[in-house]
One Martini backbone bead per residue (centre of mass of N, CA, C, O) as a GRO file, in nm:
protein
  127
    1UNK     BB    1   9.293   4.837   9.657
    2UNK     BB    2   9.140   5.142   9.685
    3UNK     BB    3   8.959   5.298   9.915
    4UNK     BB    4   8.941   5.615   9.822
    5UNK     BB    5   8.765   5.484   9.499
    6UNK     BB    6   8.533   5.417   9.749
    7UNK     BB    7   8.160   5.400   9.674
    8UNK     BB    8   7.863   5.475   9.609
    9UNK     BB    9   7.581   5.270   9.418
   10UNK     BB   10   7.327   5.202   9.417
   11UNK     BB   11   7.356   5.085   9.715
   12UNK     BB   12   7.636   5.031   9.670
   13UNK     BB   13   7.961   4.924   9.631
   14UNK     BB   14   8.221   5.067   9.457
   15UNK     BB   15   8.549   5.087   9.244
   16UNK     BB   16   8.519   5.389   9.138
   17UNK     BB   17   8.614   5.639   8.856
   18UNK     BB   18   8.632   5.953   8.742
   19UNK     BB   19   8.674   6.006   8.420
   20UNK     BB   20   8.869   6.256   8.482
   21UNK     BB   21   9.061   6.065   8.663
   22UNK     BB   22   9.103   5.828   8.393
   23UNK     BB   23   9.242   6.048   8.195
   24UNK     BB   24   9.467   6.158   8.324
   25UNK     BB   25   9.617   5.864   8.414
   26UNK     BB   26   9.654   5.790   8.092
   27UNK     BB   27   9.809   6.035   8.011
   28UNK     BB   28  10.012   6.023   8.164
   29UNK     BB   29  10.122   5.725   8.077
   30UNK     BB   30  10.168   5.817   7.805
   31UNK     BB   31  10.362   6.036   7.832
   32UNK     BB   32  10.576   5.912   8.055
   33UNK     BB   33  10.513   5.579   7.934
   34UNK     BB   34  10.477   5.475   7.660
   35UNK     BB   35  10.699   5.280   7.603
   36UNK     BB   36  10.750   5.141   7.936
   37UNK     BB   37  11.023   5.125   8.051
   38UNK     BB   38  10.965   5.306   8.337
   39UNK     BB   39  10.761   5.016   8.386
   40UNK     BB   40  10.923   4.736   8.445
   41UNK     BB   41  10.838   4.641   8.748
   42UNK     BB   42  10.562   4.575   8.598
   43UNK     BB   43  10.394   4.252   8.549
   44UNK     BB   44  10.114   4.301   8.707
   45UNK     BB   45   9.763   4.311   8.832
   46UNK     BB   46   9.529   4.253   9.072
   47UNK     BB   47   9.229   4.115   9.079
   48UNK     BB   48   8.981   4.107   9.243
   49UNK     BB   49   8.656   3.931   9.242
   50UNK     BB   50   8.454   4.105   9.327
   51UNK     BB   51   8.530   4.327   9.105
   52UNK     BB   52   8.515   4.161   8.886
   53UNK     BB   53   8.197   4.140   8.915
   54UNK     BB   54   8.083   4.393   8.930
   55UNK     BB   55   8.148   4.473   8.630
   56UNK     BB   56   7.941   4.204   8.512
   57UNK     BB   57   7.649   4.314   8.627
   58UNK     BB   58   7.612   4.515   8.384
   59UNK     BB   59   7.602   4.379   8.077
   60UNK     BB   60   7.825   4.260   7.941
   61UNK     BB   61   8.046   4.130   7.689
   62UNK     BB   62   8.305   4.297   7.787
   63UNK     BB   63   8.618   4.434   7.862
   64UNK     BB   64   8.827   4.708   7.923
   65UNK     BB   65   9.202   4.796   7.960
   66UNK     BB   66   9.341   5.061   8.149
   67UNK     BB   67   9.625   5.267   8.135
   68UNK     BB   68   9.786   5.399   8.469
   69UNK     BB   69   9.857   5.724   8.661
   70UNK     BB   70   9.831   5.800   8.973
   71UNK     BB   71   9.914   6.070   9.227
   72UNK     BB   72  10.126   5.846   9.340
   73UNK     BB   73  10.250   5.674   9.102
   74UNK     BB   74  10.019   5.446   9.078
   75UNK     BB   75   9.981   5.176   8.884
   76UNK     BB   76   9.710   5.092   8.683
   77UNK     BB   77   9.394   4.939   8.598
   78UNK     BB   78   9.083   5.015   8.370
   79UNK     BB   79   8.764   4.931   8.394
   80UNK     BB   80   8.560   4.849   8.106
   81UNK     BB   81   8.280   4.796   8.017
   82UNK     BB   82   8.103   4.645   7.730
   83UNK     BB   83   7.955   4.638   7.400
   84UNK     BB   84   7.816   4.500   7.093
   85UNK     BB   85   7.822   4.646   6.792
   86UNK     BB   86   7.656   4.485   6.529
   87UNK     BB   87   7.743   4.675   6.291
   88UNK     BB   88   8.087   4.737   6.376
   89UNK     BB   89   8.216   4.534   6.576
   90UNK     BB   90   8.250   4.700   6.817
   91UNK     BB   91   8.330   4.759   7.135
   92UNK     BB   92   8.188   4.938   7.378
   93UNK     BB   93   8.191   5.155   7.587
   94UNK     BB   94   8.033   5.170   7.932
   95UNK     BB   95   8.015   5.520   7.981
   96UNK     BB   96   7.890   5.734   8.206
   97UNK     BB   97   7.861   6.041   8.107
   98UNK     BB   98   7.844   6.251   8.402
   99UNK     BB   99   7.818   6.146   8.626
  100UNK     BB  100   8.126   6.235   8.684
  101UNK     BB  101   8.230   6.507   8.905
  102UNK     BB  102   8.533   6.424   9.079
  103UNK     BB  103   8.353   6.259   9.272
  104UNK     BB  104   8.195   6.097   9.105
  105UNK     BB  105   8.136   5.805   8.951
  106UNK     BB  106   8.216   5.626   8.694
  107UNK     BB  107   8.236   5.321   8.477
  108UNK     BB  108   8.535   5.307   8.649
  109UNK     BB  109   8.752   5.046   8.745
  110UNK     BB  110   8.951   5.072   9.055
  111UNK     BB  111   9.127   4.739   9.123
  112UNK     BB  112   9.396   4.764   9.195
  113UNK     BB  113   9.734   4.579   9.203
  114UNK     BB  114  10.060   4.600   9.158
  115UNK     BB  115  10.314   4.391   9.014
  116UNK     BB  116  10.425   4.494   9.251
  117UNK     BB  117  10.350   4.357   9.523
  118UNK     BB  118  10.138   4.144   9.465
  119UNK     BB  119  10.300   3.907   9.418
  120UNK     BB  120  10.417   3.560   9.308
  121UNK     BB  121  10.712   3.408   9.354
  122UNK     BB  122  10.609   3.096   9.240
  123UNK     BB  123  10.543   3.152   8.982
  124UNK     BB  124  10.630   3.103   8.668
  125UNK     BB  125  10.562   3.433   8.580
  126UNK     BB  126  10.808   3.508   8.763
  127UNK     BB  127  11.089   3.699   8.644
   0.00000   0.00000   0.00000
C-alpha cells in the first residue's frame, strides 16, 4: 500500500487516486507492456483487507480490477467499486468523475503491493 496515495474523503482515510492518475497508470501498461512479457516478474498482488472492505463500503455489487504501471514504473492493480445495470446486464464502474482533480481521489483505490516483493514463498501458487 502506497501511503502517497492516502488521503481523507468524508473524514475517512481511504486510500483512492485521481481518476487522471489512474487513466495515466493503465496507458502506461497498455502502451508498454500490453504483452504483459515485460512484466512476467509480476506473479500476484497482495491487498491488505482493511482496504479491500473499504471498497466494499460503497454498496457495490462487484469490484473491478484495472492494471497499470506508476510513476516509480511500479505495477498497481486499481480497484473500482461497480453496481450491475439490470437493463444492459454490464456491471458499470462507480466512479465519481470529476471529484478528483489530480489531487484529490475519485473512487479508484490504488492499495496493492505487487509480488514480488510481498510474496509468500511457501505458497504453493508461488512458482
Amino acid at each position: 500500500m502506497d501511503k502517497e496515495n492516502t488521503s481523507e474523503k468524508e473524514g475517512k482515510t481511504v486510500n483512492a487516486i485521481p481518476l487522471p492518475t489512474a487513466k495515466k497508470w493503465a496507458n502506461r501498461w497498455s502502451k508498454k507492456e500490453g504483452a504483459y512479457n515485460n512484466h512476467h516478474k509480476v506473479k500476484a498482488f497482495l491487498i491488505p483487507k482493511a482496504d479491500l472492505l473499504e471498497v466494499m463500503t460503497e454498496d457495490v455489487d462487484a469490484v473491478r480490477a484495472y492494471i497499470g504501471i506508476d510513476d516509480n514504473n511500479t505495477e498497481k492493480l486499481m480497484i473500482v467499486g461497480t453496481k450491475l445495470n439490470s437493463i444492459t446486464g454490464i456491471y458499470e464502474d462507480m466512479i465519481t468523475i470529476g471529484v478528483g482533480n489530480g489531487s484529490a481521489p475519485d473512487d479508484i483505490y490504488d492499495f496493492t503491493s505487487p509480488c514480488p516483493s510481498t510474496c509468500d514463498p511457501k505458497s504453493p501458487m508461488f512458482t
